[in-house]
Coordinates of C-alpha atoms in Angstrom, one line a residue:
M1 CA 95.4 16.0 70.6
T2 CA 95.9 18.0 73.7
N3 CA 97.8 21.2 73.9
V4 CA 99.7 23.1 76.6
K5 CA 100.1 26.9 76.7
L6 CA 103.7 27.9 77.1
T7 CA 106.1 30.6 76.2
T8 CA 108.4 29.8 73.3
S9 CA 111.3 29.7 75.8
Q10 CA 109.4 27.4 78.2
A11 CA 108.6 25.2 75.3
L12 CA 112.3 25.0 74.2
F13 CA 113.6 23.8 77.5
R14 CA 110.6 21.4 78.1
F15 CA 111.5 19.9 74.7
L16 CA 115.3 19.8 75.4
D17 CA 114.7 18.1 78.8
N18 CA 113.2 15.1 77.0
Q19 CA 116.0 14.5 74.4
Y20 CA 118.0 11.2 74.6
I21 CA 120.4 9.4 72.4
N22 CA 120.8 5.7 72.1
Y23 CA 124.5 4.8 71.4
D24 CA 125.1 1.1 70.8
G25 CA 122.2 0.1 73.0
E26 CA 122.9 2.6 75.9
E27 CA 120.3 5.3 76.4
I28 CA 121.7 8.6 77.6
K29 CA 120.1 11.9 78.5
F30 CA 121.5 14.3 75.8
V31 CA 121.1 17.9 77.1
E32 CA 122.5 18.5 80.6
G33 CA 122.2 22.2 81.1
I34 CA 123.2 25.7 79.8
A35 CA 125.9 28.2 80.4
G36 CA 125.7 31.8 79.7
I37 CA 125.3 35.5 80.7
F38 CA 121.8 37.1 81.2
G39 CA 121.0 40.4 79.5
H40 CA 118.2 42.0 77.6
G41 CA 117.2 39.6 74.9
C42 CA 117.6 36.5 77.0
V43 CA 117.1 37.2 80.7
L44 CA 113.2 37.7 80.5
G45 CA 112.3 35.0 78.1
I46 CA 115.0 32.3 78.4
G47 CA 115.9 33.4 82.0
E48 CA 112.4 33.0 83.3
A49 CA 112.1 29.5 81.6
L50 CA 115.3 28.4 83.1
E51 CA 114.4 29.7 86.6
S52 CA 111.3 27.6 86.6
K53 CA 113.4 24.5 85.7
A54 CA 116.4 25.2 87.8
E55 CA 116.6 21.9 89.6
E56 CA 116.4 19.7 86.4
F57 CA 118.3 22.0 83.9
K58 CA 121.4 23.5 85.5
Y59 CA 122.5 26.9 84.6
Y60 CA 126.2 27.9 84.8
R61 CA 127.0 31.6 85.1
V62 CA 130.2 32.5 83.2
N63 CA 132.0 35.8 83.0
N64 CA 132.2 36.1 79.1
E65 CA 129.9 34.7 76.6
Q66 CA 132.8 33.1 74.6
G67 CA 133.5 31.1 77.9
A68 CA 129.9 29.7 77.8
G69 CA 130.5 28.2 74.4
H70 CA 134.0 26.9 75.2
L71 CA 132.8 25.4 78.4
A72 CA 130.1 23.6 76.5
I73 CA 132.6 22.3 74.0
G74 CA 134.9 21.0 76.7
F75 CA 131.9 19.2 78.3
A76 CA 130.8 17.6 75.1
K77 CA 134.2 16.7 73.9
Q78 CA 135.0 14.9 77.2
N79 CA 131.7 13.2 77.1
N80 CA 132.7 11.8 73.6
R81 CA 129.8 13.9 72.2
K82 CA 127.3 11.8 74.1
K83 CA 126.1 14.7 76.3
I84 CA 125.9 18.4 75.5
L85 CA 125.4 21.8 77.1
C86 CA 123.7 24.9 75.6
A87 CA 125.1 28.5 75.7
T88 CA 123.0 31.6 75.7
S89 CA 123.6 35.4 75.6
S90 CA 122.0 38.8 75.3
V91 CA 121.7 40.6 72.0
G92 CA 124.5 42.4 70.3
P93 CA 128.0 42.2 71.7
G94 CA 126.9 39.3 74.1
A95 CA 125.9 37.3 71.1
M96 CA 129.0 38.3 69.0
N97 CA 131.2 37.1 71.9
M98 CA 129.9 33.6 71.3
V99 CA 130.7 33.6 67.6
T100 CA 134.3 32.5 68.2
A101 CA 133.1 29.6 70.3
A102 CA 130.7 28.6 67.6
G103 CA 133.5 28.4 65.1
T104 CA 135.5 26.3 67.5
A105 CA 132.6 23.9 68.0
S106 CA 132.1 23.5 64.3
A107 CA 135.9 23.2 63.3
N108 CA 136.2 20.5 66.1
R109 CA 133.0 18.8 65.1
I110 CA 131.7 19.1 68.6
P111 CA 128.0 19.5 69.3
V112 CA 126.9 22.8 71.1
L113 CA 123.5 24.4 70.9
F114 CA 123.8 28.3 70.9
L115 CA 120.9 30.3 71.9
P116 CA 121.7 34.0 71.3
G117 CA 119.2 36.6 72.2
D118 CA 118.1 38.6 69.2
V119 CA 116.3 41.8 68.4
F120 CA 112.5 42.2 68.3
A121 CA 110.7 40.1 65.5
S122 CA 107.9 42.7 65.5
R123 CA 110.4 45.5 65.0
Q124 CA 108.1 47.7 67.1
P125 CA 110.8 49.3 69.4
D126 CA 113.5 49.3 66.8
P127 CA 116.4 50.1 66.9
V128 CA 116.8 48.5 70.3
L129 CA 119.8 48.9 72.5
Q130 CA 122.8 47.1 70.9
Q131 CA 121.0 46.7 67.5
V132 CA 123.1 47.0 64.3
E133 CA 120.9 48.2 61.5
Q134 CA 121.5 47.7 57.9
E135 CA 119.9 50.0 55.4
Y136 CA 119.6 47.3 52.7
D137 CA 118.1 44.4 54.8
H138 CA 116.2 45.0 58.1
T139 CA 116.1 41.2 58.8
I140 CA 119.9 41.2 59.5
S141 CA 121.1 41.3 63.1
S142 CA 124.4 40.5 64.8
N143 CA 123.4 36.9 64.9
D144 CA 123.7 36.5 61.3
A145 CA 127.4 36.4 61.9
F146 CA 126.8 32.8 63.4
K147 CA 125.7 31.6 59.9
P148 CA 129.3 30.8 58.5
V149 CA 130.3 29.0 61.7
S150 CA 127.2 27.0 62.3
K151 CA 126.3 23.6 61.0
Y152 CA 122.6 24.5 61.3
W153 CA 121.1 28.1 61.8
D154 CA 117.6 29.4 62.3
R155 CA 115.8 32.4 63.5
I156 CA 112.5 31.7 65.3
V157 CA 110.3 34.7 64.6
R158 CA 107.0 32.9 65.5
P159 CA 106.4 30.7 68.4
E160 CA 105.2 27.8 66.3
Q161 CA 108.4 27.7 64.3
L162 CA 110.1 26.4 67.4
M163 CA 108.8 22.9 66.6
T164 CA 110.6 22.4 63.3
A165 CA 113.6 24.5 64.4
A166 CA 114.1 22.3 67.5
I167 CA 113.9 19.1 65.7
N168 CA 116.2 20.2 63.0
A169 CA 118.6 21.2 65.7
M170 CA 118.5 17.8 67.2
R171 CA 119.0 16.2 63.8
V172 CA 122.3 18.0 63.2
L173 CA 123.6 17.8 66.9
T174 CA 123.2 14.0 67.0
D175 CA 124.6 13.4 63.4
P176 CA 128.3 12.2 63.6
A177 CA 128.9 13.5 60.1
L178 CA 127.2 16.9 60.4
T179 CA 127.6 17.9 64.1
G180 CA 129.0 21.2 65.3
A181 CA 127.5 24.5 66.3
V182 CA 123.8 24.7 66.0
T183 CA 122.4 28.2 66.4
L184 CA 118.8 29.1 67.1
C185 CA 118.2 32.9 67.3
M186 CA 115.5 33.9 69.8
P187 CA 114.1 37.4 69.3
Q188 CA 113.2 38.7 72.6
D189 CA 109.5 39.3 72.0
T190 CA 109.2 35.8 70.4
A191 CA 111.0 34.2 73.3
A192 CA 108.3 35.4 75.7
E193 CA 105.3 35.0 73.5
V194 CA 102.6 32.3 74.4
Y195 CA 101.5 29.5 72.1
E196 CA 99.5 26.4 72.5
Y197 CA 102.0 23.6 71.7
P198 CA 100.8 20.0 71.2
E199 CA 101.7 17.7 74.1
S200 CA 103.3 15.3 71.6
F201 CA 106.1 17.8 70.9
F202 CA 107.3 17.3 74.5
E203 CA 107.3 13.5 74.6
K204 CA 110.5 11.7 75.2
R205 CA 112.5 11.3 72.0
V206 CA 115.4 9.0 71.6
H207 CA 117.7 9.7 68.7
Y208 CA 119.5 6.6 67.7
I209 CA 123.1 7.2 66.6
Q210 CA 123.4 5.0 63.6
R211 CA 126.7 3.7 62.6
R212 CA 127.2 4.0 58.9
P213 CA 128.2 0.6 57.5
L214 CA 130.5 0.0 54.6
A215 CA 128.8 -0.2 51.2
Q216 CA 128.5 -3.6 49.8
G217 CA 131.8 -4.9 48.3
M218 CA 133.8 -1.9 49.7
A219 CA 135.8 -4.0 52.2
K220 CA 136.9 -6.3 49.5
R221 CA 137.8 -3.3 47.2
I222 CA 139.8 -1.5 49.8
S223 CA 141.4 -4.7 51.0
E224 CA 142.7 -5.5 47.5
I225 CA 144.1 -1.9 47.3
I226 CA 146.0 -2.3 50.6
A227 CA 147.1 -5.8 49.6
K228 CA 149.2 -4.4 46.7
K229 CA 151.0 -1.8 49.1
K230 CA 154.2 -2.5 50.9
K231 CA 154.4 0.1 53.6
P232 CA 151.1 1.4 54.5
L233 CA 150.6 3.9 57.4
I234 CA 147.4 4.6 59.4
L235 CA 146.5 8.2 60.3
V236 CA 144.4 8.3 63.5
G237 CA 141.9 11.2 63.6
G238 CA 139.1 12.2 66.1
G239 CA 136.7 9.9 64.4
V240 CA 138.5 7.0 65.9
R241 CA 137.8 8.5 69.3
Y242 CA 134.2 9.4 68.8
S243 CA 133.3 6.0 67.1
E244 CA 135.2 4.2 70.0
A245 CA 137.2 2.3 67.6
W246 CA 140.4 2.0 69.6
D247 CA 140.2 -1.9 69.9
E248 CA 139.6 -2.3 66.3
L249 CA 142.5 0.0 65.3
A250 CA 144.9 -1.8 67.7
A251 CA 144.0 -5.2 66.3
F252 CA 144.2 -4.0 62.8
A253 CA 147.7 -2.6 63.3
A254 CA 149.0 -5.6 65.0
E255 CA 147.5 -8.1 62.6
F256 CA 148.9 -6.6 59.5
N257 CA 152.1 -5.0 61.0
I258 CA 151.1 -1.4 60.2
P259 CA 152.2 1.5 62.1
F260 CA 150.0 4.4 62.9
S261 CA 150.4 8.2 63.5
E262 CA 148.1 10.5 65.4
T263 CA 146.3 13.9 65.0
Q264 CA 145.7 16.1 68.0
A265 CA 142.1 14.8 68.0
G266 CA 143.2 11.1 67.7
K267 CA 146.0 11.3 70.1
G268 CA 145.6 9.1 73.2
V269 CA 143.0 6.8 71.9
I270 CA 145.7 4.1 72.2
P271 CA 148.4 4.5 74.8
W272 CA 151.7 6.0 73.7
D273 CA 153.7 2.8 74.3
N274 CA 151.8 0.6 71.9
E275 CA 154.5 -0.8 69.7
Y276 CA 152.8 0.5 66.5
N277 CA 152.2 4.0 67.9
L278 CA 154.5 6.4 66.2
G279 CA 153.0 9.5 67.8
S280 CA 152.0 12.8 66.0
I281 CA 152.6 13.5 62.4
G282 CA 153.5 16.5 60.1
T283 CA 154.5 19.9 61.2
T284 CA 154.1 19.1 64.8
G285 CA 155.0 15.4 64.4
T286 CA 157.6 13.1 65.8
L287 CA 160.7 12.0 64.0
A288 CA 159.3 8.5 63.8
S289 CA 156.1 9.4 62.0
N290 CA 157.6 11.8 59.7
R291 CA 160.4 9.6 58.4
L292 CA 158.0 6.7 57.8
A293 CA 155.4 9.1 56.3
K294 CA 158.0 10.1 53.5
E295 CA 158.1 6.5 52.2
T296 CA 154.6 5.2 52.8
D297 CA 152.8 4.0 49.8
C298 CA 149.4 3.9 51.3
L299 CA 148.0 6.3 53.8
I300 CA 144.9 4.9 55.6
A301 CA 143.3 8.1 57.0
V302 CA 140.6 7.2 59.6
G303 CA 138.3 9.8 60.8
T304 CA 140.5 12.9 60.1
R305 CA 140.1 16.3 58.6
L306 CA 143.6 16.0 57.1
N307 CA 144.5 19.5 57.9
D308 CA 147.8 21.3 57.0
F309 CA 149.6 20.6 60.2
H310 CA 149.2 16.8 60.0
T311 CA 150.0 16.5 56.3
A312 CA 152.8 19.2 56.5
S313 CA 150.9 21.3 54.0
K314 CA 150.6 18.1 51.8
W315 CA 154.3 17.7 51.8
A316 CA 154.8 14.9 54.3
F317 CA 154.2 12.0 51.9
Q318 CA 156.8 11.9 49.1
N319 CA 156.3 8.4 47.7
P320 CA 155.2 8.9 44.0
E321 CA 153.1 5.6 44.4
L322 CA 151.1 7.0 47.4
T323 CA 147.4 6.0 47.6
V324 CA 145.2 7.8 50.2
I325 CA 142.2 6.0 51.5
G326 CA 139.8 8.2 53.4
I327 CA 137.6 6.4 55.9
N328 CA 135.1 9.0 57.3
V329 CA 131.4 9.5 58.1
N330 CA 131.8 13.0 56.5
P331 CA 132.0 13.0 52.8
M332 CA 133.8 16.2 52.6
D333 CA 136.7 14.8 54.8
A334 CA 136.7 11.4 53.0
Y335 CA 137.4 13.1 49.7
K336 CA 140.1 15.2 50.8
F337 CA 143.7 14.7 49.5
N338 CA 142.4 13.0 46.3
S339 CA 141.5 10.0 48.6
I340 CA 139.6 6.9 47.6
P341 CA 136.5 7.8 49.8
V342 CA 135.2 5.2 52.2
L343 CA 132.0 6.6 53.7
A344 CA 131.6 4.6 56.9
D345 CA 131.8 4.5 60.7
A346 CA 135.5 3.9 61.7
K347 CA 134.7 1.0 64.0
L348 CA 132.7 -0.8 61.4
A349 CA 135.0 0.0 58.5
L350 CA 138.2 -1.2 60.4
S351 CA 136.5 -4.4 61.5
E352 CA 135.1 -5.4 58.0
I353 CA 138.4 -4.4 56.2
H354 CA 140.4 -6.4 58.8
S355 CA 138.2 -9.5 58.1
S356 CA 138.7 -9.2 54.4
L357 CA 142.4 -8.3 54.4
G358 CA 142.9 -11.1 57.0
D359 CA 141.4 -13.6 54.5
M360 CA 144.2 -12.5 52.0
G361 CA 146.9 -13.3 54.5
Y362 CA 148.4 -9.8 54.1
K363 CA 151.3 -8.4 56.1
S364 CA 153.4 -5.2 55.4
V365 CA 156.9 -5.4 54.4
Y366 CA 158.1 -3.6 57.5
T367 CA 160.7 -5.6 59.3
N368 CA 162.5 -3.8 62.3
E369 CA 161.9 -0.2 61.0
I370 CA 159.0 0.5 63.3
K371 CA 160.7 -0.7 66.5
S372 CA 164.0 1.0 65.8
I373 CA 162.5 4.4 64.8
K374 CA 160.2 4.2 67.8
E375 CA 163.1 3.5 70.1
E376 CA 165.1 6.3 68.6
W377 CA 162.2 8.8 69.1
N378 CA 161.7 7.6 72.7
K379 CA 165.3 8.5 73.6
E380 CA 164.7 11.8 72.1
V381 CA 161.7 12.4 74.1
D382 CA 163.5 11.2 77.3
K383 CA 166.3 13.7 76.5
L384 CA 163.8 16.6 76.0
F385 CA 161.9 15.6 79.3
D386 CA 165.2 15.8 81.2
V387 CA 166.8 18.8 79.5
A388 CA 168.6 21.0 82.2
S389 CA 168.2 24.7 81.8
H390 CA 171.2 26.9 81.1
D391 CA 169.6 29.4 83.4
P392 CA 169.3 28.0 87.0
E393 CA 166.6 30.7 87.7
K394 CA 164.3 29.4 85.0
I395 CA 163.0 26.1 83.7
A396 CA 162.8 24.8 80.1
Q397 CA 159.4 24.2 78.6
T398 CA 160.0 20.6 77.8
R399 CA 161.3 19.9 81.3
I400 CA 158.0 21.3 82.6
L401 CA 156.1 18.7 80.5
G402 CA 158.5 16.0 81.5
M403 CA 158.1 16.6 85.2
M404 CA 154.3 16.6 84.9
N405 CA 154.1 13.7 82.5
S406 CA 156.5 11.4 84.4
G407 CA 154.8 11.4 87.8
G408 CA 154.1 15.0 88.6
I409 CA 150.4 14.4 88.0
S410 CA 148.3 11.2 88.0
D411 CA 148.3 8.9 84.9
D412 CA 144.4 9.4 84.5
A413 CA 144.5 13.1 84.9
I414 CA 143.0 15.1 82.0
V415 CA 145.3 17.6 80.3
V416 CA 143.7 20.4 78.5
C417 CA 145.5 22.7 75.9
A418 CA 144.7 24.7 72.9
S419 CA 147.1 27.3 71.5
G420 CA 150.6 28.6 71.3
S421 CA 153.7 26.5 71.3
L422 CA 152.5 24.1 74.0
P423 CA 150.2 22.2 71.8
S424 CA 153.1 21.5 69.4
D425 CA 155.1 20.2 72.2
M426 CA 152.2 18.3 73.9
E427 CA 151.5 16.5 70.5
R428 CA 155.0 15.6 70.0
I429 CA 156.2 14.6 73.4
W430 CA 153.2 14.1 75.9
R431 CA 152.7 10.4 76.6
P432 CA 149.0 9.7 77.4
R433 CA 148.6 6.6 79.6
S434 CA 144.8 6.4 79.9
K435 CA 141.7 6.9 77.7
H436 CA 140.3 10.5 77.2
S437 CA 143.2 12.1 79.2
Y438 CA 144.5 14.1 76.3
H439 CA 142.1 17.0 75.7
L440 CA 143.4 19.3 73.0
E441 CA 141.4 21.9 71.0
Y442 CA 143.5 22.4 67.9
A443 CA 141.2 22.4 64.9
Y444 CA 140.6 26.2 65.6
S445 CA 143.6 26.6 67.9
C446 CA 141.6 29.0 69.9
M447 CA 143.3 31.1 72.4
G448 CA 141.1 31.3 75.4
Y449 CA 139.6 27.9 75.1
E450 CA 141.8 26.3 77.9
I451 CA 140.2 27.3 81.1
P452 CA 136.4 27.2 80.2
G453 CA 137.1 24.1 78.2
A454 CA 138.8 22.5 81.3
I455 CA 135.9 23.4 83.4
G456 CA 133.6 21.7 81.0
A457 CA 135.9 18.7 81.0
K458 CA 135.7 18.7 84.8
L459 CA 131.9 18.9 84.7
A460 CA 131.9 15.8 82.5
E461 CA 134.3 13.8 84.7
P462 CA 134.2 15.2 88.2
D463 CA 136.2 12.3 89.7
R464 CA 139.3 13.0 87.5
D465 CA 141.9 15.6 88.1
V466 CA 142.0 18.3 85.3
W467 CA 145.2 20.2 84.4
V468 CA 145.4 23.2 82.0
L469 CA 148.6 24.0 80.2
M470 CA 148.7 27.5 78.8
G471 CA 151.1 30.2 77.9
D472 CA 151.2 33.7 79.4
G473 CA 149.8 35.1 76.1
T474 CA 146.7 32.9 76.3
Y475 CA 146.2 33.6 80.1
L476 CA 146.2 37.4 79.3
M477 CA 143.6 36.9 76.7
Y478 CA 141.2 34.8 78.7
H479 CA 141.4 33.9 82.3
Q480 CA 138.1 35.3 83.8
E481 CA 136.4 31.9 84.0
I482 CA 138.7 31.1 87.1
V483 CA 136.1 33.1 88.9
M484 CA 133.4 30.7 87.7
A485 CA 135.3 27.7 88.9
I486 CA 135.7 29.4 92.3
Q487 CA 132.0 30.3 92.4
E488 CA 131.0 26.8 91.5
G489 CA 133.5 25.0 93.8
I490 CA 135.2 23.3 90.8
K491 CA 138.8 22.4 91.0
I492 CA 140.9 22.6 88.1
N493 CA 144.7 23.1 88.1
I494 CA 146.3 25.7 85.8
V495 CA 149.9 25.8 84.7
V496 CA 150.9 29.1 83.1
V497 CA 154.2 28.9 81.1
D498 CA 155.4 32.4 81.1
N499 CA 157.9 32.8 78.2
G500 CA 157.4 36.5 77.7
G501 CA 154.9 36.6 75.0
W502 CA 153.7 34.9 71.8
Q503 CA 156.8 32.9 71.3
C504 CA 155.5 30.4 68.7
I505 CA 154.5 33.3 66.4
D506 CA 157.8 34.9 67.1
N507 CA 159.5 31.8 65.9
L508 CA 157.3 31.7 62.7
Q509 CA 158.3 35.3 62.0
T510 CA 162.0 34.9 62.7
G511 CA 162.0 31.5 61.0
Q512 CA 161.0 33.1 57.7
G513 CA 163.7 35.7 58.0
I514 CA 161.6 38.6 59.2
P515 CA 163.4 40.6 62.1
R516 CA 161.7 40.1 65.5
F517 CA 158.8 42.5 65.7
G518 CA 155.8 42.8 68.0
C519 CA 155.3 39.4 69.3
E520 CA 157.1 39.4 72.7
L521 CA 155.8 41.0 75.9
R522 CA 158.4 43.8 76.1
F523 CA 158.5 47.4 77.1
R524 CA 158.6 50.0 74.2
N525 CA 162.2 51.1 73.6
E526 CA 162.1 55.0 73.4
K527 CA 165.2 55.0 71.1
S528 CA 164.0 52.4 68.5
Q529 CA 160.2 53.0 69.1
R530 CA 159.9 49.2 68.9
L531 CA 158.7 46.7 71.6
D532 CA 162.1 45.4 72.1
G533 CA 163.0 46.7 75.6
D534 CA 162.9 44.5 78.8
Y535 CA 160.4 41.9 79.3
V536 CA 157.3 43.1 81.2
P537 CA 157.3 41.2 84.5
I538 CA 153.9 39.9 85.5
D539 CA 152.9 38.0 88.6
F540 CA 150.3 35.7 87.4
A541 CA 150.1 33.9 90.7
M542 CA 149.1 37.1 92.4
N543 CA 146.3 37.7 89.9
A544 CA 145.0 34.2 90.6
R545 CA 145.1 34.7 94.4
S546 CA 143.0 37.8 93.9
Y547 CA 140.3 35.4 92.3
G548 CA 140.6 33.1 95.3
C549 CA 142.9 30.4 93.9
D550 CA 145.8 28.8 95.7
S551 CA 148.7 29.9 93.5
W552 CA 152.5 29.8 93.3
S553 CA 155.1 31.7 91.2
V554 CA 158.1 29.4 90.5
S555 CA 161.1 29.4 88.3
S556 CA 163.4 26.5 89.3
E557 CA 162.8 22.8 89.0
K558 CA 162.7 22.4 92.7
E559 CA 160.1 25.1 93.2
F560 CA 158.0 23.7 90.4
A561 CA 158.0 20.2 91.9
V562 CA 157.0 21.5 95.2
A563 CA 154.2 23.6 93.7
L564 CA 152.8 20.5 91.8
Q565 CA 152.7 18.6 95.1
E566 CA 150.9 21.4 96.7
A567 CA 148.4 21.9 93.9
V568 CA 147.5 18.2 94.0
K569 CA 146.7 18.4 97.8
S570 CA 144.7 21.7 97.4
N571 CA 140.9 21.5 97.4
K572 CA 140.2 24.3 95.1
T573 CA 141.4 25.7 91.7
T574 CA 145.2 26.4 91.6
V575 CA 147.5 28.4 89.4
I576 CA 151.2 27.7 89.0
D577 CA 153.0 30.5 87.3
V578 CA 156.2 29.1 85.8
K579 CA 158.9 31.3 84.6
S580 CA 160.3 29.3 81.6
V581 CA 163.4 29.7 79.5
V582 CA 162.5 31.6 76.2
K583 CA 162.7 29.4 73.1
S584 CA 162.9 26.2 75.1
M585 CA 160.1 24.4 73.1
T586 CA 160.6 21.6 70.5
D587 CA 161.4 22.3 67.0
G588 CA 160.5 20.6 63.6
Y589 CA 161.5 17.0 63.0
E590 CA 162.2 16.5 59.2
T591 CA 158.9 18.4 58.3
W592 CA 157.6 21.7 56.7
W593 CA 154.6 24.0 57.0
R594 CA 153.6 26.3 54.4
A595 CA 153.2 29.8 55.8
G596 CA 152.6 33.0 53.9
T597 CA 156.3 33.9 53.4
P598 CA 156.7 37.2 51.3
E599 CA 157.9 36.6 47.8
L600 CA 159.5 40.1 47.7
S601 CA 161.4 41.8 50.5
E602 CA 164.5 44.0 51.1
T603 CA 165.7 41.6 53.8
K604 CA 167.8 38.8 52.3
A605 CA 166.9 36.3 54.9
V606 CA 163.1 36.6 53.8
M607 CA 164.0 36.1 50.2
D608 CA 166.2 33.0 51.3
A609 CA 163.1 31.7 53.2
S610 CA 160.8 32.4 50.1
E611 CA 163.1 30.2 48.0
V612 CA 162.9 27.3 50.5
M613 CA 159.1 27.7 50.4
Q614 CA 159.0 27.4 46.7
K615 CA 161.3 24.4 46.8
H616 CA 159.0 22.6 49.3
L617 CA 155.9 23.8 47.5
A618 CA 157.1 22.0 44.4
Q619 CA 157.3 18.7 46.2
A620 CA 153.9 19.0 47.9
K621 CA 150.7 17.6 46.6
K622 CA 148.5 20.2 44.9
Y623 CA 145.1 18.8 45.7

């Protein structure tokens, strides 16, 4: 066996550069590059190793470490988890900035390799700059904060530990059931230390993505359960997208006359106008989905986490005869909601159950309900898209979406969104017309994902237009990666819907009877000492121009239409600052969401809301 002398960092990137996956016979290079910010703890070890491989392992310089992680998530998500980027940082606050992104990756089941710099393994110079010391345990550093949000976590304190750590990292990153954030902490002395690694460690490795088949007899068992049901409903999650099961889903729905609803991660895998597609479900659901959900006697949940938004806090399904079937590669998800767990790949499961159920000659008892409720909802969306503002100087939020979705941008453009009231509106009324055009991060609903996530999506598919939809609150929280887009010559288009603050949270607050307090972007009122003065005027377009963007500040429909046209023609990143009508988003359609409504208050409206919560809670499932 021959050895090669390398630093730990050099060995890591030589290893990563030789990792491939095989997905249904297609071999794909898995690790494409790295994003991050250099500082002490990473610039000398990791930085030196990257500089020597700059041509084959591309480095993206971001402006906040959180952005490095979110960029990597956007890249991996848009690549359907077949390619990834790494993210790196210095020790201390740089590493801590990435923790939010690691949580976003794990919540969304998106593979990202995080490489935060760490304090010295030898402890010789301790305490180093930015080190947090704990009297009871000197092995703890800031990087231990990654543990609860990582799917795999390791600290490499000796160079030879890299080999087992790197292989375990790949095990998790390429596992459809386990994937998410993987964190390998690199102490700054270890990262630069030399070791003689065996050449075999650097040989090309192909990780075969193995589709988990149904257990023997499971297709027949599940088919027999469905065959006894009258009105089943399919819930489409991200697992349908990542297993590429859209054809199997469409065929299953058509063969057995079964409608389907979508989660944020599952939306768009089948075009909106499919006759069985009822759109989103639950708290941010459509009227069509929510009405049929109440009476379904069999929920076939495919590749979904079954979160509270899509089950309306387990209230959406009111039929006492309800049976839930959980088809998922992840056992934790398959068992949720007291489901009958079906541990299998979505594509294989739908195909096998289809064959078995077809042999039974099954059809649901739906007659014209699916068509009529879908037509009713389509009319509602048309109305929302065309709603005229009562203020001629501003434009309604749903009208903004309608103008974009009905010809303002191309049908194959990728739209990116993550937080605020826009994801709710997008899930309800956006009409995806092409595959992988709907890119929403909503498992973590992370403010700040939008711009770096969009850059990652653009890196994944450079030939497609990418549009960001974000609120003014989110823009203020995280917009600095616009500079990275300008620096790299990457064009994304950003639409900032300025409605004067965090209006979705203001809705949640006032909707539970609490007087408006602290959510809007207003000046302080000297008399009341509350933030209830005039709205703070901000020119987001001017800020974007200072970064080097083409930008427009608009308020009327006519101005917005012109700005859209100009943004499409521009050859660099654009920002359209749209002054929208406050409270012009969509509202609930026969649904509920459990919030933490106070059970005791001096305000009568709060107590009334608490009574409503208790009433709905009594109707909701408890498991």
